[in-house]
Amino acid sequence: MNDNLHTLRCFGCGARISGVDVRPDFRCTDCGDLFEVNYPGWAERKDQNRPNPGALKWLWRERRCSGELLDRSGVWRFRELLPILENFGNAVTLEEGNTPLYALPRAGKALGLDQLYAKHQGMNPTGSFKDTGMTAALSVARERGFEWVACASTGNTSAAMAAYAARAGMRSLVLIPEGKIAWGKLSQAMDYGAVTCQLQTDFDGCVSVLTEIVRQAPIYLLNSVNPYRLEGQKTPALEIAEAFDWNVPDHLIVPGGNLANSSALGKGFKEMKELGLVSRVPRISVIQAEGANPLARYLAAGGEKEFKPVEAHTRATAIRIGNPASWKKAARVVEETSGWCLDVSEAEIAIAKAELGAEGLGCEPASAVTLAGLKKLRAQRAVRDGETVVLLLTGHTLKDADYTIDFHRGALLQADEAAGLEAEIAKLRRNAIRVDATPAAVLAAMKDVPA
Ligand code: F0G
């Protein structure tokens, strides 16, 4: 398993190329589709050619006690499953990964599920799951000698890229849609020293501009069309399997935006099964916001299906994406694992986010679609009693504090959006109370707050 050998395989036509030959926009020259990293021979390895799953599991666990920088990363700890660098010494790491898997007893009780968990990827160094992908792809950029890296972003990718580029002493260019990303994320790109351009367009418009830029200048593209990002983003699947002692949960629920992460996790589980590390893969479901739901629409359509981009609108700005690049990869994962793809309303997202906050976890709005989606799936009896379910929380609650404050102040949702859910919302709201600066006034105020 120490063969640092990979090829890129086109997801559309199956063409195989060497990693160094890929076009700067990461599209196939023959059919224009995206690539995925492929390790020739893994699927076919049998008997003595197969790595010893027990030895790998032991090695990966041992590394958790190691003081070596690479071992302390929850991505590079599993480096045998992502041999994408010629020299692992080129890895740029902020000790990402190794994120917590929390039980959700309150939400679980409300839904009649004893085994409900949240894998909190917001507990990464820059506060989102993007760090796991960025350590992988930016390391490739460094190894290949690039000075500049770039991404178009709804905020989290740019925060992660800027941080990792800064650590590597590289320059970074960020294109973001003006006024449509959360302040916390914008502040991170600035803090980490990126050249940050706010474009008067949406995320999909930023992607188009950047695709042209990387064709014209020697800048390494770090959007999730870059298949090396997904190699890092598959490692939470390994962590989840490890946390369940290599018995995978029944169901993993993931938010969907540009639709790369769901496919990365699916790839992780699939490869673990091929290598004999686990005996099955979980169902993987993708949840989108109602106003940014092209995959949900596509998969719901019967008969001749055609993928149609939408004009995206949602306050969950991280997933405000109408023309997701990786929709084919995500559709395949959902179909192959017999998962579902649903959309949820703005009010459902806000309620689910407040409920996760009330469990002491918190997350950004885009992450809360997972709990909102689970509630729907449970109501439809798609998720059965006794199933073990993991929600993938993608971003930290502090990424978008304005959203949280607006919710608790009652300024987030319009009356028509909240219609029928007013009582549920009122129970969750905890607006700050203006109180006189005396103990008596504070004690009196405490009495007025519902339990
Ligand atoms: N959750 C959060 C917090 C995100 O930032 C994103 C994507 C997603 C979910 C969706 O993941 O795109 O792989 O389906 N954010 C990107 C960005 C697009 O630019 O930060 P996906």
Coordinates of C-alpha atoms and ligand atoms in Angstrom, one line a residue:
M1 CA 0.0 0.0 0.0
N2 CA 3.0 2.4 -0.2
D3 CA 2.6 2.7 -4.0
N4 CA 2.2 6.5 -4.6
L5 CA 0.3 5.7 -7.7
H6 CA -2.9 7.3 -8.9
T7 CA -4.6 8.1 -12.2
L8 CA -7.4 10.5 -13.0
R9 CA -10.5 8.8 -14.5
C10 CA -13.2 10.8 -16.2
F11 CA -16.5 10.4 -14.5
G12 CA -18.3 10.9 -17.9
C13 CA -16.4 8.9 -20.6
G14 CA -14.0 6.9 -18.4
A15 CA -10.9 8.3 -20.0
R16 CA -7.8 7.8 -17.8
I17 CA -5.0 10.4 -17.7
S18 CA -2.0 11.0 -15.5
G19 CA -2.5 13.5 -12.7
V20 CA 0.1 15.9 -14.2
D21 CA -1.7 16.0 -17.6
V22 CA -5.0 17.4 -16.3
R23 CA -6.2 20.7 -17.8
P24 CA -6.2 23.7 -15.5
D25 CA -10.0 23.7 -15.3
F26 CA -10.0 20.0 -14.4
R27 CA -12.4 19.1 -17.2
C28 CA -11.9 16.1 -19.6
T29 CA -10.6 17.1 -23.0
D30 CA -12.8 14.5 -24.6
C31 CA -16.2 15.0 -23.0
G32 CA -15.9 18.0 -20.6
D33 CA -16.9 16.0 -17.5
L34 CA -15.0 15.9 -14.2
F35 CA -12.3 13.5 -13.0
E36 CA -12.0 11.4 -10.0
V37 CA -8.8 10.0 -8.5
N38 CA -8.5 6.4 -9.1
Y39 CA -6.0 3.9 -7.6
P40 CA -5.5 1.2 -10.2
G41 CA -5.8 -2.3 -8.8
W42 CA -7.5 -1.5 -5.5
A43 CA -10.8 -3.0 -6.4
E44 CA -9.2 -6.1 -7.9
R45 CA -6.8 -6.7 -5.0
K46 CA -7.6 -10.1 -3.5
D47 CA -6.1 -12.3 -0.9
Q48 CA -2.4 -11.8 -0.4
N49 CA -2.4 -8.6 -2.6
R50 CA -4.9 -6.9 -0.5
P51 CA -3.6 -4.7 2.4
N52 CA -4.3 -6.3 5.7
P53 CA -7.3 -4.3 7.0
G54 CA -6.5 -5.2 10.6
A55 CA -2.9 -3.8 10.2
L56 CA -4.2 -0.6 8.7
K57 CA -6.8 -0.1 11.4
W58 CA -4.1 -0.6 14.0
L59 CA -1.7 1.7 12.3
W60 CA -4.3 4.5 12.0
R61 CA -5.3 4.2 15.6
E62 CA -1.6 4.2 16.8
R63 CA -1.0 7.4 14.9
R64 CA -3.5 9.2 17.1
C65 CA -0.9 9.0 19.9
S66 CA 2.0 10.1 17.6
G67 CA 3.7 13.4 17.9
E68 CA 4.6 13.5 14.1
L69 CA 2.8 16.4 12.3
L70 CA 1.4 14.2 9.6
D71 CA 0.1 11.7 12.0
R72 CA -1.7 14.4 14.0
S73 CA -3.8 15.3 10.9
G74 CA -7.1 13.4 10.7
V75 CA -6.5 13.4 6.9
W76 CA -2.9 12.3 6.6
R77 CA -3.3 9.8 9.4
F78 CA -5.1 7.8 6.7
R79 CA -2.5 8.5 4.0
E80 CA -2.4 4.9 2.8
L81 CA -5.8 5.6 1.3
L82 CA -4.8 8.9 -0.4
P83 CA -1.5 8.3 -2.0
I84 CA -1.7 11.5 -4.1
L85 CA 1.6 13.1 -3.3
E86 CA 5.0 11.9 -4.6
N87 CA 6.4 13.0 -1.2
F88 CA 4.3 13.3 1.9
G89 CA 6.8 15.9 3.1
N90 CA 5.0 18.3 0.8
A91 CA 1.8 18.1 2.8
V92 CA 0.5 21.4 4.2
T93 CA -1.5 20.7 7.3
L94 CA -3.2 22.6 10.1
E95 CA -3.9 19.4 12.0
E96 CA -7.4 19.1 10.4
G97 CA -9.8 16.3 10.9
N98 CA -10.2 14.1 13.9
T99 CA -13.5 15.9 14.5
P100 CA -15.9 14.9 17.2
L101 CA -18.9 12.5 16.7
Y102 CA -21.5 13.8 19.1
A103 CA -24.6 11.9 20.2
L104 CA -27.8 14.0 19.7
P105 CA -30.0 12.7 22.6
R106 CA -32.7 15.4 22.4
A107 CA -33.2 15.4 18.7
G108 CA -33.0 11.6 18.8
K109 CA -35.7 11.4 21.5
A110 CA -38.0 13.7 19.5
L111 CA -37.6 11.6 16.4
G112 CA -37.8 8.2 18.2
L113 CA -34.2 7.3 17.2
D114 CA -31.8 6.0 19.9
Q115 CA -28.8 6.2 17.7
L116 CA -28.6 9.7 16.3
Y117 CA -25.2 11.4 15.9
A118 CA -23.6 14.5 14.5
K119 CA -20.2 14.4 12.9
H120 CA -19.1 18.0 13.4
Q121 CA -16.9 19.0 10.6
G122 CA -17.3 22.6 11.8
M123 CA -14.7 21.7 14.4
N124 CA -11.9 21.9 11.9
P125 CA -9.2 24.6 12.0
T126 CA -11.0 27.2 9.9
G127 CA -14.4 26.1 11.1
S128 CA -15.7 24.0 8.2
F129 CA -15.3 20.6 6.4
K130 CA -13.4 22.3 3.6
D131 CA -10.1 22.0 5.6
T132 CA -9.9 18.3 5.0
G133 CA -10.1 18.8 1.2
M134 CA -7.9 21.8 1.2
T135 CA -5.0 20.1 3.0
A136 CA -5.0 17.5 0.2
A137 CA -5.4 19.6 -2.9
L138 CA -3.3 22.5 -1.8
S139 CA -0.5 20.1 -1.0
V140 CA -0.7 18.8 -4.6
A141 CA -0.5 22.5 -5.8
R142 CA 2.7 23.0 -3.7
E143 CA 4.2 19.8 -4.9
R144 CA 3.6 20.8 -8.5
G145 CA 5.3 24.1 -7.9
F146 CA 2.4 26.6 -8.2
E147 CA 2.8 30.0 -6.6
W148 CA -0.9 31.0 -6.9
V149 CA -4.0 29.1 -5.9
A150 CA -7.6 30.3 -6.4
C151 CA -11.2 29.5 -5.8
A152 CA -14.7 30.8 -6.3
S153 CA -16.6 30.4 -3.1
T154 CA -19.7 30.9 -1.0
G155 CA -17.2 31.6 1.8
N156 CA -16.0 28.4 3.5
T157 CA -13.7 27.2 0.6
S158 CA -12.1 30.6 0.5
A159 CA -11.5 30.7 4.2
A160 CA -9.9 27.3 4.1
M161 CA -7.9 28.0 1.0
A162 CA -6.6 31.3 2.3
A163 CA -5.4 29.7 5.5
Y164 CA -3.6 26.7 3.9
A165 CA -2.0 28.9 1.3
A166 CA -0.7 31.2 4.0
R167 CA 0.7 28.3 5.9
A168 CA 2.5 27.1 2.7
G169 CA 3.8 30.6 1.9
M170 CA 1.7 30.7 -1.3
R171 CA -0.5 33.4 -2.7
S172 CA -4.3 33.0 -3.0
L173 CA -7.1 34.6 -5.0
V174 CA -10.7 34.4 -3.8
L175 CA -13.7 35.3 -5.9
I176 CA -16.9 35.7 -3.9
P177 CA -20.4 36.9 -4.8
E178 CA -20.8 40.4 -3.3
G179 CA -23.1 40.7 -0.4
K180 CA -24.0 37.0 -0.4
I181 CA -21.5 35.4 1.9
A182 CA -21.5 35.4 5.7
W183 CA -19.2 38.0 7.4
G184 CA -17.3 35.5 9.4
K185 CA -16.1 33.8 6.3
L186 CA -15.2 37.0 4.5
S187 CA -13.2 38.1 7.5
Q188 CA -11.2 34.9 7.4
A189 CA -10.1 35.3 3.8
M190 CA -8.9 38.8 4.7
D191 CA -7.2 37.7 7.9
Y192 CA -5.3 34.9 6.1
G193 CA -4.1 37.4 3.5
A194 CA -6.0 36.3 0.4
V195 CA -6.5 38.7 -2.5
T196 CA -10.3 38.8 -2.1
C197 CA -12.5 40.0 -5.0
Q198 CA -16.2 40.6 -4.5
L199 CA -17.9 40.1 -7.9
Q200 CA -21.3 41.5 -8.7
T201 CA -22.7 38.1 -9.5
D202 CA -23.7 34.9 -7.8
F203 CA -21.5 31.9 -6.9
D204 CA -22.2 30.3 -10.3
G205 CA -21.0 33.6 -12.0
C206 CA -17.8 33.6 -9.9
V207 CA -17.1 30.0 -11.1
S208 CA -17.4 31.1 -14.8
V209 CA -15.0 34.0 -14.3
L210 CA -12.5 31.9 -12.5
T211 CA -12.6 29.0 -15.0
E212 CA -11.6 31.5 -17.7
I213 CA -8.8 33.0 -15.4
V214 CA -7.1 29.6 -14.8
R215 CA -7.1 28.9 -18.5
Q216 CA -5.2 32.2 -19.0
A217 CA -2.8 32.3 -16.1
P218 CA -0.7 29.7 -14.2
I219 CA -3.1 29.6 -11.2
Y220 CA -4.1 26.3 -9.5
L221 CA -7.8 25.9 -9.2
L222 CA -9.0 24.7 -5.7
N223 CA -12.7 24.5 -6.2
S224 CA -14.2 21.1 -5.7
V225 CA -13.9 20.3 -9.4
N226 CA -10.3 19.6 -8.4
P227 CA -10.5 15.8 -7.6
Y228 CA -7.8 16.0 -5.0
R229 CA -10.1 18.0 -2.8
L230 CA -12.4 15.0 -2.6
E231 CA -9.6 12.7 -1.5
G232 CA -9.3 14.8 1.7
Q233 CA -13.0 15.1 2.1
K234 CA -13.5 11.4 2.0
T235 CA -11.6 10.9 5.3
P236 CA -14.5 11.8 7.6
A237 CA -16.1 8.5 6.2
L238 CA -13.0 6.7 7.6
E239 CA -13.3 8.5 10.9
I240 CA -17.0 7.6 11.1
A241 CA -16.3 4.0 10.4
E242 CA -13.5 3.9 13.0
A243 CA -15.7 5.6 15.6
F244 CA -18.3 2.8 15.1
D245 CA -15.5 0.2 15.4
W246 CA -15.7 -0.4 11.6
N247 CA -19.4 -1.2 11.7
V248 CA -20.8 1.6 9.5
P249 CA -24.0 3.4 10.5
D250 CA -27.2 2.8 8.5
H251 CA -27.6 6.2 7.1
L252 CA -25.4 9.4 6.6
I253 CA -27.2 12.7 5.8
V254 CA -25.2 15.4 4.1
P255 CA -26.0 19.0 3.0
G256 CA -25.9 19.6 -0.8
G257 CA -24.5 22.7 -2.5
N258 CA -22.0 22.3 -5.2
L259 CA -22.5 18.5 -4.5
A260 CA -18.9 17.4 -4.1
N261 CA -18.9 16.5 -0.5
S262 CA -21.6 13.8 -0.7
S263 CA -19.7 12.2 -3.5
A264 CA -16.4 12.4 -1.6
L265 CA -17.9 10.6 1.4
G266 CA -19.5 8.0 -0.8
K267 CA -16.1 7.4 -2.4
G268 CA -14.6 7.0 1.0
F269 CA -17.1 4.3 2.0
K270 CA -16.9 2.6 -1.3
E271 CA -13.1 2.3 -1.2
M272 CA -13.2 1.0 2.4
K273 CA -15.6 -1.7 1.3
E274 CA -13.4 -2.6 -1.7
L275 CA -10.4 -2.9 0.6
G276 CA -12.2 -5.0 3.1
L277 CA -12.1 -2.4 5.9
V278 CA -15.9 -2.4 6.2
S279 CA -18.5 -4.9 5.1
R280 CA -21.1 -2.5 3.7
V281 CA -21.7 1.2 2.9
P282 CA -24.4 3.4 4.5
R283 CA -27.3 4.9 2.7
I284 CA -26.2 8.5 1.8
S285 CA -28.9 11.1 1.5
V286 CA -28.4 14.7 0.3
I287 CA -30.5 17.6 1.6
Q288 CA -30.8 20.9 -0.3
A289 CA -32.5 24.2 0.5
E290 CA -35.9 24.6 -1.3
G291 CA -34.6 27.6 -3.2
A292 CA -31.4 25.9 -4.4
N293 CA -32.6 22.4 -5.1
P294 CA -31.6 21.3 -8.6
L295 CA -30.6 17.8 -7.5
A296 CA -33.7 17.2 -5.5
R297 CA -35.8 18.2 -8.6
Y298 CA -33.7 16.1 -10.9
L299 CA -34.0 12.9 -8.8
A300 CA -37.7 13.4 -8.1
A301 CA -38.5 13.6 -11.8
G302 CA -39.6 10.3 -13.2
G303 CA -38.8 8.9 -16.7
E304 CA -36.5 10.9 -18.9
K305 CA -34.6 13.0 -16.5
E306 CA -32.8 16.2 -17.4
F307 CA -30.7 18.2 -15.0
K308 CA -31.8 21.8 -15.0
P309 CA -29.9 24.5 -13.0
V310 CA -32.0 26.9 -11.0
E311 CA -31.6 30.5 -9.9
A312 CA -30.6 30.0 -6.3
H313 CA -32.1 31.7 -3.3
T314 CA -31.6 30.7 0.4
R315 CA -30.4 32.3 3.6
A316 CA -28.2 29.3 4.0
T317 CA -25.6 31.2 1.8
A318 CA -23.1 28.3 1.9
I319 CA -25.4 26.2 -0.3
R320 CA -26.8 29.0 -2.5
I321 CA -25.8 27.3 -5.7
G322 CA -28.0 26.8 -8.7
N323 CA -25.7 25.0 -11.1
P324 CA -23.7 22.5 -9.0
A325 CA -20.6 21.2 -10.7
S326 CA -20.6 17.8 -9.2
W327 CA -24.3 16.9 -9.6
K328 CA -23.6 13.7 -11.5
K329 CA -21.2 12.4 -8.8
A330 CA -23.7 13.1 -6.1
A331 CA -26.6 11.6 -8.1
R332 CA -24.7 8.4 -8.5
V333 CA -23.9 8.2 -4.8
V334 CA -27.5 8.7 -3.8
E335 CA -28.7 6.2 -6.3
E336 CA -26.0 3.6 -5.6
T337 CA -26.5 3.7 -1.8
S338 CA -30.3 3.9 -2.1
G339 CA -30.4 7.2 -0.3
W340 CA -32.7 10.1 -0.9
C341 CA -32.4 13.7 -2.0
L342 CA -34.9 16.1 -0.4
D343 CA -35.3 19.9 -0.1
V344 CA -36.3 21.8 3.1
S345 CA -37.8 25.2 3.6
E346 CA -36.2 28.3 5.1
A347 CA -38.3 27.9 8.3
E348 CA -37.4 24.2 8.6
I349 CA -33.7 25.1 8.3
A350 CA -34.0 27.8 11.0
I351 CA -35.8 25.5 13.4
A352 CA -33.4 22.7 12.9
K353 CA -30.5 25.0 13.5
A354 CA -31.9 26.3 16.7
E355 CA -32.5 22.7 17.9
L356 CA -28.9 21.8 17.2
G357 CA -27.9 25.0 19.1
A358 CA -30.1 23.9 22.0
E359 CA -28.2 20.6 22.1
G360 CA -25.0 22.6 22.8
L361 CA -23.5 22.0 19.4
G362 CA -24.6 24.7 17.0
C363 CA -23.7 24.8 13.3
E364 CA -24.2 27.1 10.4
P365 CA -27.5 27.2 8.5
A366 CA -26.3 25.0 5.6
S367 CA -25.4 22.2 8.1
A368 CA -28.9 22.3 9.7
V369 CA -30.6 21.1 6.5
T370 CA -29.4 17.6 7.6
L371 CA -31.6 17.6 10.7
A372 CA -34.5 19.3 8.8
G373 CA -34.2 16.6 6.2
L374 CA -34.1 13.8 8.7
K375 CA -37.3 15.0 10.2
K376 CA -39.0 14.8 6.8
L377 CA -37.5 11.4 6.1
R378 CA -38.7 10.1 9.5
A379 CA -42.2 11.6 8.9
Q380 CA -42.3 9.7 5.5
R381 CA -41.1 6.5 7.4
A382 CA -38.1 6.3 5.1
V383 CA -35.9 6.1 8.2
R384 CA -37.0 3.2 10.3
D385 CA -37.0 2.6 14.1
G386 CA -33.6 1.4 15.4
E387 CA -31.5 2.8 12.5
T388 CA -28.2 4.5 13.3
V389 CA -28.1 7.9 11.6
V390 CA -25.2 10.3 11.3
L391 CA -25.8 14.0 10.4
L392 CA -22.8 15.6 8.8
L393 CA -22.5 19.2 10.2
T394 CA -20.4 21.1 7.8
G395 CA -19.7 24.5 9.4
H396 CA -19.3 26.1 12.8
T397 CA -22.1 28.2 14.3
L398 CA -19.8 31.3 14.5
K399 CA -19.5 31.4 10.7
D400 CA -22.8 33.2 10.4
A401 CA -23.7 34.8 13.7
D402 CA -26.0 37.3 12.0
Y403 CA -28.3 34.5 10.9
T404 CA -28.5 33.2 14.5
I405 CA -29.1 36.7 16.0
D406 CA -31.8 37.5 13.4
F407 CA -33.6 34.2 14.3
H408 CA -33.6 34.8 18.0
R409 CA -34.7 38.5 17.5
G410 CA -37.5 37.3 15.3
A411 CA -36.1 39.2 12.3
L412 CA -35.1 36.2 10.1
L413 CA -38.3 34.8 8.6
Q414 CA -41.2 36.5 6.9
A415 CA -44.7 35.8 8.2
D416 CA -45.6 33.6 5.2
E417 CA -42.4 31.5 5.6
A418 CA -43.1 30.8 9.3
A419 CA -46.9 30.2 8.8
G420 CA -48.0 27.2 10.8
L421 CA -44.7 27.0 12.7
E422 CA -45.0 30.1 14.9
A423 CA -45.4 28.1 18.2
E424 CA -42.4 25.9 17.4
I425 CA -40.3 28.9 16.6
A426 CA -41.4 30.8 19.7
K427 CA -40.3 28.0 21.9
L428 CA -36.8 28.0 20.5
R429 CA -36.2 31.7 20.4
R430 CA -33.8 33.1 23.1
N431 CA -33.4 36.8 22.4
A432 CA -31.1 38.7 24.7
I433 CA -33.2 40.7 27.2
R434 CA -32.5 44.3 28.2
V435 CA -32.5 44.3 32.0
D436 CA -31.6 46.9 34.7
A437 CA -28.2 46.5 36.2
T438 CA -29.5 45.1 39.5
P439 CA -29.6 41.5 40.9
A440 CA -33.4 41.8 41.5
A441 CA -34.1 42.7 37.9
V442 CA -31.9 39.9 36.5
L443 CA -33.6 37.3 38.8
A444 CA -37.0 38.6 37.8
A445 CA -36.0 38.3 34.1
M446 CA -35.0 34.6 34.6
K447 CA -38.5 33.8 35.9
D448 CA -40.1 35.0 32.7
V449 CA -38.1 32.7 30.4
P450 CA -39.7 29.4 29.5
A451 CA -37.8 26.2 30.4
Ligands
F0G1 N1 -22.1 23.2 4.0 C1 -21.3 24.2 4.1 C2 -21.1 24.9 5.4 C3 -20.6 24.7 2.9 O1 -19.8 25.7 2.9 C4 -20.9 24.0 1.7 C5 -20.3 24.4 0.4 C6 -21.8 22.9 1.7 C7 -22.4 22.5 2.9 C8 -22.1 22.1 0.5 O2 -21.0 21.3 0.1 O3 -20.7 22.1 -2.2 O4 -19.7 19.9 -1.5 O5 -22.2 20.2 -1.8 N2 -19.6 25.5 0.3 C9 -18.8 25.9 -0.9 C10 -17.9 27.1 -0.6 C11 -19.5 25.8 -2.1 O6 -17.6 27.8 -1.5 O7 -17.5 27.2 0.6 P1 -20.9 20.8 -1.4

